[in-house]
PDB file of C-alpha atoms and ligand atoms in Angstrom:
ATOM      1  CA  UNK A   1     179.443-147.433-105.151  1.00 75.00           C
ATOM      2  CA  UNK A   2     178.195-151.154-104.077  1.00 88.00           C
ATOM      3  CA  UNK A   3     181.810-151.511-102.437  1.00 91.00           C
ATOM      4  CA  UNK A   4     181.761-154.874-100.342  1.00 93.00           C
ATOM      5  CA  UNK A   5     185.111-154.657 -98.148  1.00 93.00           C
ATOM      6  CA  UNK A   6     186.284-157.417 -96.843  1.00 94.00           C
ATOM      7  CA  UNK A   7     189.503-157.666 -93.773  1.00 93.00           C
ATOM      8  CA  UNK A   8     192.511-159.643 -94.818  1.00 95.00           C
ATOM      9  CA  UNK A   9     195.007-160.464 -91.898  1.00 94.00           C
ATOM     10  CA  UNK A  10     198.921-159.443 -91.913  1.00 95.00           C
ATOM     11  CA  UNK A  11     201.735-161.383 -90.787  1.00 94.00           C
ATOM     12  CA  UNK A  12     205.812-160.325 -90.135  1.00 94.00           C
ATOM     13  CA  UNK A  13     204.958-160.220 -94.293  1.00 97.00           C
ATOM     14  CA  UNK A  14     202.230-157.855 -94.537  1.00 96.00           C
ATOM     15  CA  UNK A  15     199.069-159.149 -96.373  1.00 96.00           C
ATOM     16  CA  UNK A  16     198.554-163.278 -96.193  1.00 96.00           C
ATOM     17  CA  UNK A  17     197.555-163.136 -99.798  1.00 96.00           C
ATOM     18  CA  UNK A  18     196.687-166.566 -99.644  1.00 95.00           C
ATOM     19  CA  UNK A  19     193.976-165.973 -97.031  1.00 96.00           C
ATOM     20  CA  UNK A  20     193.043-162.792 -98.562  1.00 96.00           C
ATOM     21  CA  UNK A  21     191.516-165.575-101.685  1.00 95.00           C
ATOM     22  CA  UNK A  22     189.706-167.820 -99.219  1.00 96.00           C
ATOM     23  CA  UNK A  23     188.032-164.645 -97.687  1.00 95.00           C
ATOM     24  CA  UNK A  24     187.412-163.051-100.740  1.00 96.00           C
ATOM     25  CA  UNK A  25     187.991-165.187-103.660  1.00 95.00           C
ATOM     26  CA  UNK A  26     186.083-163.034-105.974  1.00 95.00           C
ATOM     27  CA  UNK A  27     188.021-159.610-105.294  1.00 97.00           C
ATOM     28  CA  UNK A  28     188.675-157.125-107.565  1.00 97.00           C
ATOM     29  CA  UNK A  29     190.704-154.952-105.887  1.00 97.00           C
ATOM     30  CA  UNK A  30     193.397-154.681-102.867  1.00 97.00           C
ATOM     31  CA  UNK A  31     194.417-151.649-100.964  1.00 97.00           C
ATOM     32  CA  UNK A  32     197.570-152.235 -99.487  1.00 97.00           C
ATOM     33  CA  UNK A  33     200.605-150.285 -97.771  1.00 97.00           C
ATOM     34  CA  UNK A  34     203.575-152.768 -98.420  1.00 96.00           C
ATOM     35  CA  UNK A  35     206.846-150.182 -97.836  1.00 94.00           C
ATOM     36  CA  UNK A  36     205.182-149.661 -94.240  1.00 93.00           C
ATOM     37  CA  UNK A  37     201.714-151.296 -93.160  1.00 95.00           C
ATOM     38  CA  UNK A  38     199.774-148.729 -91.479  1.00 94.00           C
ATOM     39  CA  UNK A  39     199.648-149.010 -88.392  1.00 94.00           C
ATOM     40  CA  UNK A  40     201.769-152.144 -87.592  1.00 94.00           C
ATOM     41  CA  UNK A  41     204.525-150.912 -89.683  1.00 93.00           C
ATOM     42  CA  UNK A  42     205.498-154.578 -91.516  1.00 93.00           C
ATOM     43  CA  UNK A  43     207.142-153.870 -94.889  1.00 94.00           C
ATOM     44  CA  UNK A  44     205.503-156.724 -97.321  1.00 96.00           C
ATOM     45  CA  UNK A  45     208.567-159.392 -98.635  1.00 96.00           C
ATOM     46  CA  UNK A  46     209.389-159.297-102.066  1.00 96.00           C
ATOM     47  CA  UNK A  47     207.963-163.142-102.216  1.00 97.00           C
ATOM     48  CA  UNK A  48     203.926-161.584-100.968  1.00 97.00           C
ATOM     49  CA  UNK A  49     204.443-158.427-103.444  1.00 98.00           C
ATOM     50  CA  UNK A  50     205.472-161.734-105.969  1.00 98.00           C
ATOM     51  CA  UNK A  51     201.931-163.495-104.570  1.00 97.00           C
ATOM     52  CA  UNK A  52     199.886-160.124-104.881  1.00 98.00           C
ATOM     53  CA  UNK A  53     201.191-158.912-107.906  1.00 98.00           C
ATOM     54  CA  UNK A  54     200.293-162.503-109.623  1.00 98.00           C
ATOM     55  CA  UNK A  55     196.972-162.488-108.102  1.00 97.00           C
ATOM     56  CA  UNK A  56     195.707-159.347-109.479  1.00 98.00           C
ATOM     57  CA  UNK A  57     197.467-160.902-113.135  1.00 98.00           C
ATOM     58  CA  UNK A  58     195.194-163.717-113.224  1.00 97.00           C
ATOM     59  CA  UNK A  59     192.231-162.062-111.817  1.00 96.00           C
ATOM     60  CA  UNK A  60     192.218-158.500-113.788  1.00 97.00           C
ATOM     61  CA  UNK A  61     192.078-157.473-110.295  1.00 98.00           C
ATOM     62  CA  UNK A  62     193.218-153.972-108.997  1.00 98.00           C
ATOM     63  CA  UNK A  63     195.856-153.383-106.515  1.00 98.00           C
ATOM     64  CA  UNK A  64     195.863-149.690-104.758  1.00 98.00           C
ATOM     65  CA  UNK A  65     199.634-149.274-103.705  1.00 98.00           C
ATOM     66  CA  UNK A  66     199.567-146.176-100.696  1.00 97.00           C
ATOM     67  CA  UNK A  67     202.722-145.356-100.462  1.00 96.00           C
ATOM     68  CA  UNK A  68     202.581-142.715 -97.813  1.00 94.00           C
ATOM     69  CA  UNK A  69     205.622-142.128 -95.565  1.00 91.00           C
ATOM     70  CA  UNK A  70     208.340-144.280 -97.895  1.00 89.00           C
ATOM     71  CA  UNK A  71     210.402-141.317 -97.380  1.00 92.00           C
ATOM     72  CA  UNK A  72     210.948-141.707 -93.866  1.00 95.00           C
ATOM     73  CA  UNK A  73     212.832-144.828 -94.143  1.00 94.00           C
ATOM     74  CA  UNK A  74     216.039-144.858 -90.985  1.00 95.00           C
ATOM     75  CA  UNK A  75     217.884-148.325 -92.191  1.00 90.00           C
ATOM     76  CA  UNK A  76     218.129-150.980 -94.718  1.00 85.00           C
ATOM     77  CA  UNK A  77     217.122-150.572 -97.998  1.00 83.00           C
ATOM     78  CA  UNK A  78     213.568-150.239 -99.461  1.00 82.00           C
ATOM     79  CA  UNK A  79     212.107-152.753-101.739  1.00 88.00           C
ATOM     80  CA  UNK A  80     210.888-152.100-105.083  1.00 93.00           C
ATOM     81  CA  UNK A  81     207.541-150.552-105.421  1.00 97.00           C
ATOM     82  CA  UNK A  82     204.711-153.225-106.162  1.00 98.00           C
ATOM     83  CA  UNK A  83     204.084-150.638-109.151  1.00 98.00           C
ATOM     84  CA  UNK A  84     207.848-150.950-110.421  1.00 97.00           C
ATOM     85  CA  UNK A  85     207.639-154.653-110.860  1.00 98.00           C
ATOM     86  CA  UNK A  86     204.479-154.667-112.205  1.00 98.00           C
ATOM     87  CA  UNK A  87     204.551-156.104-115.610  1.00 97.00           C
ATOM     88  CA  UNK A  88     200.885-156.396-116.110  1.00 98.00           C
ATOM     89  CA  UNK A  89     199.494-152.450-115.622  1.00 98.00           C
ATOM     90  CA  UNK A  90     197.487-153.637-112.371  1.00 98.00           C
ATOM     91  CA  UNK A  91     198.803-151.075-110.209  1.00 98.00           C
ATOM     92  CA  UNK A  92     197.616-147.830-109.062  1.00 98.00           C
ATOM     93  CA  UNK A  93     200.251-146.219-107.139  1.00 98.00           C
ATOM     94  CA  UNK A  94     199.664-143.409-104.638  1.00 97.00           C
ATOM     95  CA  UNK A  95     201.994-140.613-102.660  1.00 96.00           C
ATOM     96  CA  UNK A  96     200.745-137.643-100.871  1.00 97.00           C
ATOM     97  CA  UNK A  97     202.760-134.462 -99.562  1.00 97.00           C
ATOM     98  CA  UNK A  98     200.409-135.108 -95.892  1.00 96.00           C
ATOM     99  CA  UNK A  99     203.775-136.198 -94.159  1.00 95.00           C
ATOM    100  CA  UNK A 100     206.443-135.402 -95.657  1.00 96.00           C
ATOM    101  CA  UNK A 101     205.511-131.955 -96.252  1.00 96.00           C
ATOM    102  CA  UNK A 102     202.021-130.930 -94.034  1.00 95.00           C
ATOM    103  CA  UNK A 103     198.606-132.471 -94.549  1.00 94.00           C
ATOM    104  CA  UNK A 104     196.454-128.657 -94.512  1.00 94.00           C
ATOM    105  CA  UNK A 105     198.620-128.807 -98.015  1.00 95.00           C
ATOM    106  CA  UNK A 106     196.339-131.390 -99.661  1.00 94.00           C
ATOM    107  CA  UNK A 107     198.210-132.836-102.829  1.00 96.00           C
ATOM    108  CA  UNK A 108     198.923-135.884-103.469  1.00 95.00           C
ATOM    109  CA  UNK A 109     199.461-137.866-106.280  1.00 95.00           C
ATOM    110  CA  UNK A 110     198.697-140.974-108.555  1.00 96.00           C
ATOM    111  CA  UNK A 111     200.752-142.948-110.979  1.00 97.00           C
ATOM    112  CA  UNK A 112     198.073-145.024-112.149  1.00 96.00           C
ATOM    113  CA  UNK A 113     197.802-147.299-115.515  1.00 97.00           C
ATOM    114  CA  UNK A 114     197.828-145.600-119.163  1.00 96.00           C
ATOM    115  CA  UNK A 115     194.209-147.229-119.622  1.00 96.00           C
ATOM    116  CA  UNK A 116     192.635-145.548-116.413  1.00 97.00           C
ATOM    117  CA  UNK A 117     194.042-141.987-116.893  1.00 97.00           C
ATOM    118  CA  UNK A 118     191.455-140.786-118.644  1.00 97.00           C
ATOM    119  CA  UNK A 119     188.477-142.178-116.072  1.00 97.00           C
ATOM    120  CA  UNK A 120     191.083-140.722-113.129  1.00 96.00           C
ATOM    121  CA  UNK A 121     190.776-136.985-115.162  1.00 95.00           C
ATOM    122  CA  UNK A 122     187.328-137.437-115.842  1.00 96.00           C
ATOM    123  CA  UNK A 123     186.399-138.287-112.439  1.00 95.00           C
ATOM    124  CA  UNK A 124     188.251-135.674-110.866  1.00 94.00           C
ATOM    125  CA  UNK A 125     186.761-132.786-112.928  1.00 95.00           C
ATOM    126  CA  UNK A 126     183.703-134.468-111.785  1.00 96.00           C
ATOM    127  CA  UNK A 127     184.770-134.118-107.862  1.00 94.00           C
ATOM    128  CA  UNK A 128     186.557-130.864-107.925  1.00 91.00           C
ATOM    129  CA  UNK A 129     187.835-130.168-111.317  1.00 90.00           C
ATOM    130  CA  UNK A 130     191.756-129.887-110.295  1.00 88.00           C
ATOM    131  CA  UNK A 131     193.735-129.628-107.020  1.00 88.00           C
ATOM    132  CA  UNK A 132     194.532-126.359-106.103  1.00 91.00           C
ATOM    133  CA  UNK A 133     197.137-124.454-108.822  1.00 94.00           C
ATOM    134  CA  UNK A 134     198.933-122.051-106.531  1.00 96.00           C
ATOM    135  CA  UNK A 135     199.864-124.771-104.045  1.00 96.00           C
ATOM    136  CA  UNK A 136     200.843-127.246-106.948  1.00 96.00           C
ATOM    137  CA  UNK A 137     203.014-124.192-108.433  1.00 97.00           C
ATOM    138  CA  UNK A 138     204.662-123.887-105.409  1.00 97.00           C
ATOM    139  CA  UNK A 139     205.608-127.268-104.194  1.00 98.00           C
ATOM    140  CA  UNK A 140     206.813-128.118-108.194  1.00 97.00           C
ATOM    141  CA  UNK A 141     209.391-125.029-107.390  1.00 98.00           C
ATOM    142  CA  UNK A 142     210.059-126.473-104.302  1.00 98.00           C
ATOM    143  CA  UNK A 143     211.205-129.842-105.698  1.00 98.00           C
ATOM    144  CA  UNK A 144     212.932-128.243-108.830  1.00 98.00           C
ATOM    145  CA  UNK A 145     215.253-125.812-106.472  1.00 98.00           C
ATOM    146  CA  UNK A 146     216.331-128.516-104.541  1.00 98.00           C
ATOM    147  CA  UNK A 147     214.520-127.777-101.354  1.00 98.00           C
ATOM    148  CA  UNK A 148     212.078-130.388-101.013  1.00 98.00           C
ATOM    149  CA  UNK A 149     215.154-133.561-101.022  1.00 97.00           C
ATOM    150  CA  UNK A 150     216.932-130.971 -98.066  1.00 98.00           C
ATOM    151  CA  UNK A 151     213.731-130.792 -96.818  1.00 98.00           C
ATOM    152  CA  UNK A 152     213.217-135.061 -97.044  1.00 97.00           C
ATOM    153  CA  UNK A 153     217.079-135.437 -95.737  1.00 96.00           C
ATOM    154  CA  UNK A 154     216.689-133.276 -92.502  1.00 98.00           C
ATOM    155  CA  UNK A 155     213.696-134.537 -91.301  1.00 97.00           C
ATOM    156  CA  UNK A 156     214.526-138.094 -91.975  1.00 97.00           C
ATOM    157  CA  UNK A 157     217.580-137.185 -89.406  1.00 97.00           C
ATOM    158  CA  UNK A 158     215.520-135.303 -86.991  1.00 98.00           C
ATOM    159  CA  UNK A 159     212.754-137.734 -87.125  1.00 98.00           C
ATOM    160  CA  UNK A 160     215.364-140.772 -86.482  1.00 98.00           C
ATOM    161  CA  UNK A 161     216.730-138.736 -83.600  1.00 98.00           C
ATOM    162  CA  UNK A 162     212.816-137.977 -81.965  1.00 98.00           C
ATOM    163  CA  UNK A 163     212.374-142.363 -82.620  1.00 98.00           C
ATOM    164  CA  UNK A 164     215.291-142.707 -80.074  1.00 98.00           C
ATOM    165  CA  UNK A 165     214.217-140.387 -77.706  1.00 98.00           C
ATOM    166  CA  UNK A 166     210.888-141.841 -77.878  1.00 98.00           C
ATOM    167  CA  UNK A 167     212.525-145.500 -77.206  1.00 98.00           C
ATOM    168  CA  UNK A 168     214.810-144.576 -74.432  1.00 98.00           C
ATOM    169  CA  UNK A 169     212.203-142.387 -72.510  1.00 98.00           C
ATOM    170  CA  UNK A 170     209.810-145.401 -72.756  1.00 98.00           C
ATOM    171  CA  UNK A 171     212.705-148.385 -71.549  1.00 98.00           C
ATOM    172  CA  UNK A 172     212.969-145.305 -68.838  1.00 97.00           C
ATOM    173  CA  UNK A 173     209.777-144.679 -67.773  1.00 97.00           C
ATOM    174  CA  UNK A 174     207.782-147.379 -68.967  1.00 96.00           C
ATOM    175  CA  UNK A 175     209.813-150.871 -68.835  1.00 95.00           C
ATOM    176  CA  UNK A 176     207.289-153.593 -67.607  1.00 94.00           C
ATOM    177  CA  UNK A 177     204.523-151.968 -68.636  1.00 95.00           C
ATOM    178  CA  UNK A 178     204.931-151.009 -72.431  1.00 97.00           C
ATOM    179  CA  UNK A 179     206.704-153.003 -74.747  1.00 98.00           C
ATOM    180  CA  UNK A 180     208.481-150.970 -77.707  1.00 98.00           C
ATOM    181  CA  UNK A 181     210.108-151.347 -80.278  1.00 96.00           C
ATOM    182  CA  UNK A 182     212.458-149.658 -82.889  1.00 96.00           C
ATOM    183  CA  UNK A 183     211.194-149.352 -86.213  1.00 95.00           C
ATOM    184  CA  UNK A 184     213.378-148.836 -89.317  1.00 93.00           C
ATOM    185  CA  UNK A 185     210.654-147.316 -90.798  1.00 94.00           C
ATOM    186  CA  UNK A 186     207.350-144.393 -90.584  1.00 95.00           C
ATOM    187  CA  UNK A 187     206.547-141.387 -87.924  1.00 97.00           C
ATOM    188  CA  UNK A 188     205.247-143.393 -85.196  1.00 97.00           C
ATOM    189  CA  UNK A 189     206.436-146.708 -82.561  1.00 98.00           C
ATOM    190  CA  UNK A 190     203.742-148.936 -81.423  1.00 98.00           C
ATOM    191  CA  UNK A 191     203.558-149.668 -77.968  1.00 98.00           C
ATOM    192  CA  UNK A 192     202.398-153.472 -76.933  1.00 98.00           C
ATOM    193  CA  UNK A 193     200.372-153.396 -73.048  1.00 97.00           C
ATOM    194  CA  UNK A 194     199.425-156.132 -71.290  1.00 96.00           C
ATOM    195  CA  UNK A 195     197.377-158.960 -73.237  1.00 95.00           C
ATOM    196  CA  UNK A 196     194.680-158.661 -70.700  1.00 94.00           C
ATOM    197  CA  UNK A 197     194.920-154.774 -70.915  1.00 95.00           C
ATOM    198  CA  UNK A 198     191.820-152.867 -72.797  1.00 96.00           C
ATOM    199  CA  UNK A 199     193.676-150.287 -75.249  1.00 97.00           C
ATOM    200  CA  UNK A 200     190.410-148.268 -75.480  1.00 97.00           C
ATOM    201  CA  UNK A 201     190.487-147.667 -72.145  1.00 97.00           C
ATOM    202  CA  UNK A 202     194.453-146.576 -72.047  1.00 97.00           C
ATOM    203  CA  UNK A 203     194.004-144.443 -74.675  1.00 97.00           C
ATOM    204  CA  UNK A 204     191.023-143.050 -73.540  1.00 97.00           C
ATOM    205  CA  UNK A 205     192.725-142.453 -70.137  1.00 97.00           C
ATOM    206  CA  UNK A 206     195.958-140.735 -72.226  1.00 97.00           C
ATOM    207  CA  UNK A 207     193.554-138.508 -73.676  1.00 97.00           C
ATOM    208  CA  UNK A 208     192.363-137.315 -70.448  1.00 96.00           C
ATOM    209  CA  UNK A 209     196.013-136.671 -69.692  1.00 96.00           C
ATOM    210  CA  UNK A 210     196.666-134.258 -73.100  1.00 96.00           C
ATOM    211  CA  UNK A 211     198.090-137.545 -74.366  1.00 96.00           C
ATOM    212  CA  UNK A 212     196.935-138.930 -78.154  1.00 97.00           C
ATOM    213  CA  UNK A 213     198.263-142.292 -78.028  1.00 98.00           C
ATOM    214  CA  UNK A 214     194.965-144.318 -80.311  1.00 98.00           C
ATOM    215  CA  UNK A 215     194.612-147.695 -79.499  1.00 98.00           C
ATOM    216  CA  UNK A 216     195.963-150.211 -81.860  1.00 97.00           C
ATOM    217  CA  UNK A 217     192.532-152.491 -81.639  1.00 96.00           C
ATOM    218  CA  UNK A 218     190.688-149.481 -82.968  1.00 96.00           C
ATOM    219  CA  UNK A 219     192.607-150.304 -86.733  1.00 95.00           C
ATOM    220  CA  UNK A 220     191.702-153.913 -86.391  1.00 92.00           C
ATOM    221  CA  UNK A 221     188.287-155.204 -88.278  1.00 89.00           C
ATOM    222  CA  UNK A 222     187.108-158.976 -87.094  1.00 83.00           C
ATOM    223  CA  UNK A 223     190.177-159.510 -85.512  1.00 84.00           C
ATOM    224  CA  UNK A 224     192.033-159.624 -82.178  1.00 87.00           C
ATOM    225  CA  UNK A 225     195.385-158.504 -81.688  1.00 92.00           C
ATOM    226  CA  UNK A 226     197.742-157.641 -78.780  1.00 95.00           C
ATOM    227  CA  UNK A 227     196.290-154.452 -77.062  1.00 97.00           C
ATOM    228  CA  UNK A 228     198.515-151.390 -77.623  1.00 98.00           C
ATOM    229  CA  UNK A 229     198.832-147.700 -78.505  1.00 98.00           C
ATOM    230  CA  UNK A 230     200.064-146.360 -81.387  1.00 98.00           C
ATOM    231  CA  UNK A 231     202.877-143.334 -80.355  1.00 98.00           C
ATOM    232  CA  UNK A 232     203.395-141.098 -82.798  1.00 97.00           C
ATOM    233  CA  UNK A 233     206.889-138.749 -82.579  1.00 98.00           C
ATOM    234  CA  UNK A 234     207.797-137.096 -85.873  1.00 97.00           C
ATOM    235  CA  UNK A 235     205.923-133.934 -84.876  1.00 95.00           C
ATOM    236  CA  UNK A 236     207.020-133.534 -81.154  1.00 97.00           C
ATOM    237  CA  UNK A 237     210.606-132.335 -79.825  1.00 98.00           C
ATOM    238  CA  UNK A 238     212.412-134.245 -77.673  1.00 98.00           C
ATOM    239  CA  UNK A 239     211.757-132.451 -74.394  1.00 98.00           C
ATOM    240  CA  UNK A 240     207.785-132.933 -75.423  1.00 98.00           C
ATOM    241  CA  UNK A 241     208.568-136.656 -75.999  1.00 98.00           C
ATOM    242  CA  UNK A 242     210.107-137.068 -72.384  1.00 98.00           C
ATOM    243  CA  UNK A 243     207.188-134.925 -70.870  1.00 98.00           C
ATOM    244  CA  UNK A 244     204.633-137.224 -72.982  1.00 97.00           C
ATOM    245  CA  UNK A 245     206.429-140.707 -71.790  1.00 98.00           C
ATOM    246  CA  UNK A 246     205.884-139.247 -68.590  1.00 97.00           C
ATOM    247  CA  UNK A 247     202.310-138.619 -68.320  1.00 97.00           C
ATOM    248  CA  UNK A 248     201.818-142.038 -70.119  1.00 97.00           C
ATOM    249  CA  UNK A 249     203.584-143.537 -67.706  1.00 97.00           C
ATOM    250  CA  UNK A 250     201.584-142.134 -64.268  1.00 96.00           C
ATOM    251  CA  UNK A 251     198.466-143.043 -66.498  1.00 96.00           C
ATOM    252  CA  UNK A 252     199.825-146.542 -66.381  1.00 95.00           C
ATOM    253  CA  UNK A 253     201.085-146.572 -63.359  1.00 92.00           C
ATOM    254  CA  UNK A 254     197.575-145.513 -61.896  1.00 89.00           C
ATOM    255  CA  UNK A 255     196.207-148.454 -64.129  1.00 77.00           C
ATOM    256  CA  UNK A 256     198.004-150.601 -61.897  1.00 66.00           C
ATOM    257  CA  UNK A 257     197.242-149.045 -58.841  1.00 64.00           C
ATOM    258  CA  UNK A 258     193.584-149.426 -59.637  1.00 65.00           C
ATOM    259  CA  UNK A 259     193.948-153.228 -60.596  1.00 56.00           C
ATOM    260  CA  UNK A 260     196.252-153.494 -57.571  1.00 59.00           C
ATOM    261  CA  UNK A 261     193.339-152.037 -55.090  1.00 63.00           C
ATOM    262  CA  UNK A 262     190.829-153.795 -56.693  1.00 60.00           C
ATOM    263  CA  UNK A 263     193.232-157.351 -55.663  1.00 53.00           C
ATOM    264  CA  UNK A 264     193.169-156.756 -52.174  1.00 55.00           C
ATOM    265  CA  UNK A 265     190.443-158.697 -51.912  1.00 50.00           C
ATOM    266  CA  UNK A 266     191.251-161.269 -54.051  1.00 43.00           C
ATOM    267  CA  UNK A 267     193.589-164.662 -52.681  1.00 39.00           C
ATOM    268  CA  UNK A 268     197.191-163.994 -52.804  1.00 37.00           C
ATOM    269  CA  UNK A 269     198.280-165.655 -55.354  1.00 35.00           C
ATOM    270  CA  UNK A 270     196.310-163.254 -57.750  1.00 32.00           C
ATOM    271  CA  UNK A 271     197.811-160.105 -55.328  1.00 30.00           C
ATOM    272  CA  UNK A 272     201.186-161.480 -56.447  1.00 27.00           C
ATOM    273  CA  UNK A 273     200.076-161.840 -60.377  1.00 28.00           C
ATOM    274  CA  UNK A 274     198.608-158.364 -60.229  1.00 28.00           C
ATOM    275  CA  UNK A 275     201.920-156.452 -60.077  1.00 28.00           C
ATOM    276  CA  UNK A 276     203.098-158.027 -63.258  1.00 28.00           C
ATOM    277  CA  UNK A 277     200.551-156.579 -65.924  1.00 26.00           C
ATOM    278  CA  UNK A 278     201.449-159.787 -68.016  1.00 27.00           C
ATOM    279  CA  UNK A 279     200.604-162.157 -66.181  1.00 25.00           C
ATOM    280  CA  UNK A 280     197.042-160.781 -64.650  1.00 24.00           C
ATOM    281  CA  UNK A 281     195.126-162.831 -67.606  1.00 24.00           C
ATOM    282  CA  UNK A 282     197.195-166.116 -66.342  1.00 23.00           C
ATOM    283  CA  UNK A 283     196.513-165.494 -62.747  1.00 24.00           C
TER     284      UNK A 283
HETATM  285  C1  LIG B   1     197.751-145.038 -94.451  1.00 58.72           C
HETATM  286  C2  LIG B   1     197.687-143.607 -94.906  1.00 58.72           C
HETATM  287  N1  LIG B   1     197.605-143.342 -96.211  1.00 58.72           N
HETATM  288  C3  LIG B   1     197.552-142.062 -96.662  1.00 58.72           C
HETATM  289  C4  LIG B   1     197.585-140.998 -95.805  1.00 58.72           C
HETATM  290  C5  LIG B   1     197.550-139.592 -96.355  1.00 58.72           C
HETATM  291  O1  LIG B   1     196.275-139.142 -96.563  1.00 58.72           O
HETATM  292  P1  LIG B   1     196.046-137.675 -97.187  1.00 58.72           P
HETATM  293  O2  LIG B   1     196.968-137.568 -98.365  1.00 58.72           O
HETATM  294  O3  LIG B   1     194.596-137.669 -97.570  1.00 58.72           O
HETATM  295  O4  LIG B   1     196.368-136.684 -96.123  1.00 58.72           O
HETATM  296  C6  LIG B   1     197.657-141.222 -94.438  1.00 58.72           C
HETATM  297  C7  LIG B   1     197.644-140.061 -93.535  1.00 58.72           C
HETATM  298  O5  LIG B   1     197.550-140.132 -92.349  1.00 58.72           O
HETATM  299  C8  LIG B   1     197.719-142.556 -93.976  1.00 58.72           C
HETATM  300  O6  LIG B   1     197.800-142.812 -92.664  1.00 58.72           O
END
C-alpha cells in the first residue's frame, strides 16, 4: 500500500509526540496504544493524548487508537479514550475479544469516523465479506445476558491475583537478577536484566527450558533499551507461575555461572564485578 513506517520513541508518557514531528513531519497517520503501551505498559497522560489529538487536527492526520486489554485494568482509574475526546472525527478506535475473551474467536471491532464507514464496509466485503455470524451471534448473547461483564469482573480478580504471584515468586527466586515491577495495568510484567545482559539470548535460553519469556529488544525498532523479558501471567495458575519463576531462575542462575567461569581468568577486580550482573558492563 506504499506504507512508509517510521519508529517514534515513548517516555513514562507514552508517545513523545513532539519527536514523533521531527521524525516524521509529514505523517498521516499514528498507531498508538495509550490505555496500556504494548509492551512497556505506559498509559499516555491526558496532556500527550491533548498533543496527539491536536496534531492529527491540524494535519488531517489519522490516529489508530488499539485499545486491546483496557479491560484488565487492577487500580486507578482509566483515562478517557483518545476517541472520546476527539472533537475533530480523527480517530479510529479499535477493541478485539483476543484477550478478554480467546483469540481462536477472531472478532474484534472498530468505532471508526461516520465519513470512513462506508470505505471500512467496502473494504471488508473486499477481504472477507463479514466476520463470522455464528460466533458474532453468540458473543452479542453473551454480552446481552450479562455473562460477558461476570466474565470481565472474574478474570480481572483472578488475573490481579496471578500478577502477585508472579511478583512475589520473582522478589523470591529472582532478586538481583530480574528487576520487576507491578503494573496497574495488562496480562503481562516486564522483567528488566542486567544492562550488559543480551535478552535474545535469555529468552532464547527460557525457551530451551519450556519457558516463553520474548525479549523486550525484539519490540524495539532503531532503538536501544534496557534488556528484558516480557512475562506474561494471565493464562497460567499460580502453581505454573512458581514452577515458571523457577526454571527462569536456574536459567539465570546458569547465566551467571557461565559469566562467572568465563572470569576466572580475568584480574580480580572483574571476578568481584562478575557476581553482580549490574555492574559487569562497569567492571
Ligand atoms: C498490541 C495488540 N493489539 C491488538 C491485539 C489483538 O489482536 P487480534 O485481535 O488480531 O487477536 C494484540 C494481541 O496480542 C496486541 O498485542
Amino acid at each position: 500500500a506504499g506504507i512508509r513506517s517510521a519508529a517514534i520513541p515513548v517516555d513514562q508518557e507514552g508517545i513523545n509526540v513532539d519527536e514523533g514531528l521531527k521524525r516524521a513531519p509529514s505523517a498521516r497517520l499514528a498507531c498508538v496504544t495509550p490505555s496500556h503501551q504494548y509492551p512497556l505498559g505506559v498509559t499516555m497522560s491526558l496532556p500527550r493524548r491533548m498533543r496527539l489529538l491536536e496534531w492529527a487536527r491540524r494535519n488531517r492526520a489519522w490516529i489508530v487508537e488499539d485499545d486491546y486489554d483496557s479491560e484488565f485494568r487492577y487500580s486507578g482509574h482509566p483515562l478517557a479514550a483518545l476517541q472520546g475526546l476527539d472533537t475533530a472525527g480523527r480517530v479510529l478506535y479499535m477493541g478485539t475479544f483476543s484477550k478478554v475473551l480467546f483469540p481462536g474467536l477472531r472478532l474484534g471491532y472498530l468505532v471508526c469516523p461516520p465519513p470512513l464507514v462506508d470505505a471500512f464496509v467496502s473494504a471488508r466485503a473486499l477481504a472477507d465479506r463479514h466476520p463470522p455470524g455464528i460466533e458474532q451471534a453468540i458473543t452479542a448473547e453473551f454480552i446481552a445476558e450479562g455473562h460477558f461483564a461476570r466474565h470481565v469482573r472474574r478474570m480481572r480478580a483472578l488475573y490481579a491475583e496471578r500478577q502477585q504471584e508472579l511478583l512475589r515468586a520473582t522478589e523470591r527466586e529472582l532478586a538481583g537478577l530480574l528487576e520487576v515491577r507491578s503494573a496497574a495495568a495488562g496480562m503481562h510484567l516486564n522483567g528488566w536484566l542486567a544492562d550488559s545482559a543480551s535478552d535474545q539470548d535469555v529468552s532464547a535460553r527460557a525457551a530451551a527450558a519450556g519457558i516463553i519469556a520474548p525479549a523486550l529488544s525484539s519490540y524495539v525498532i532503531h532503538a536501544r533499551i534496557r534488556p528484558g523479558l516480557r512475562l506474561g501471567y494471565a493464562a497460567f495458575s499460580e502453581r505454573q507461575i512458581r514452577e515458571g519463576v523457577r526454571k527462569l531462575a536456574i536459567v539465570l542462575h546458569s547465566g551467571i555461572a557461565s559469566v562467572q567461569s568465563r572470569s576466572r581468568r580475568l584480574p580480580r577486580v572483574l571476578q568481584t564485578n562478575a557476581m553482580h550482573p549490574s555492574s559487569v558492563t562497569t567492571a
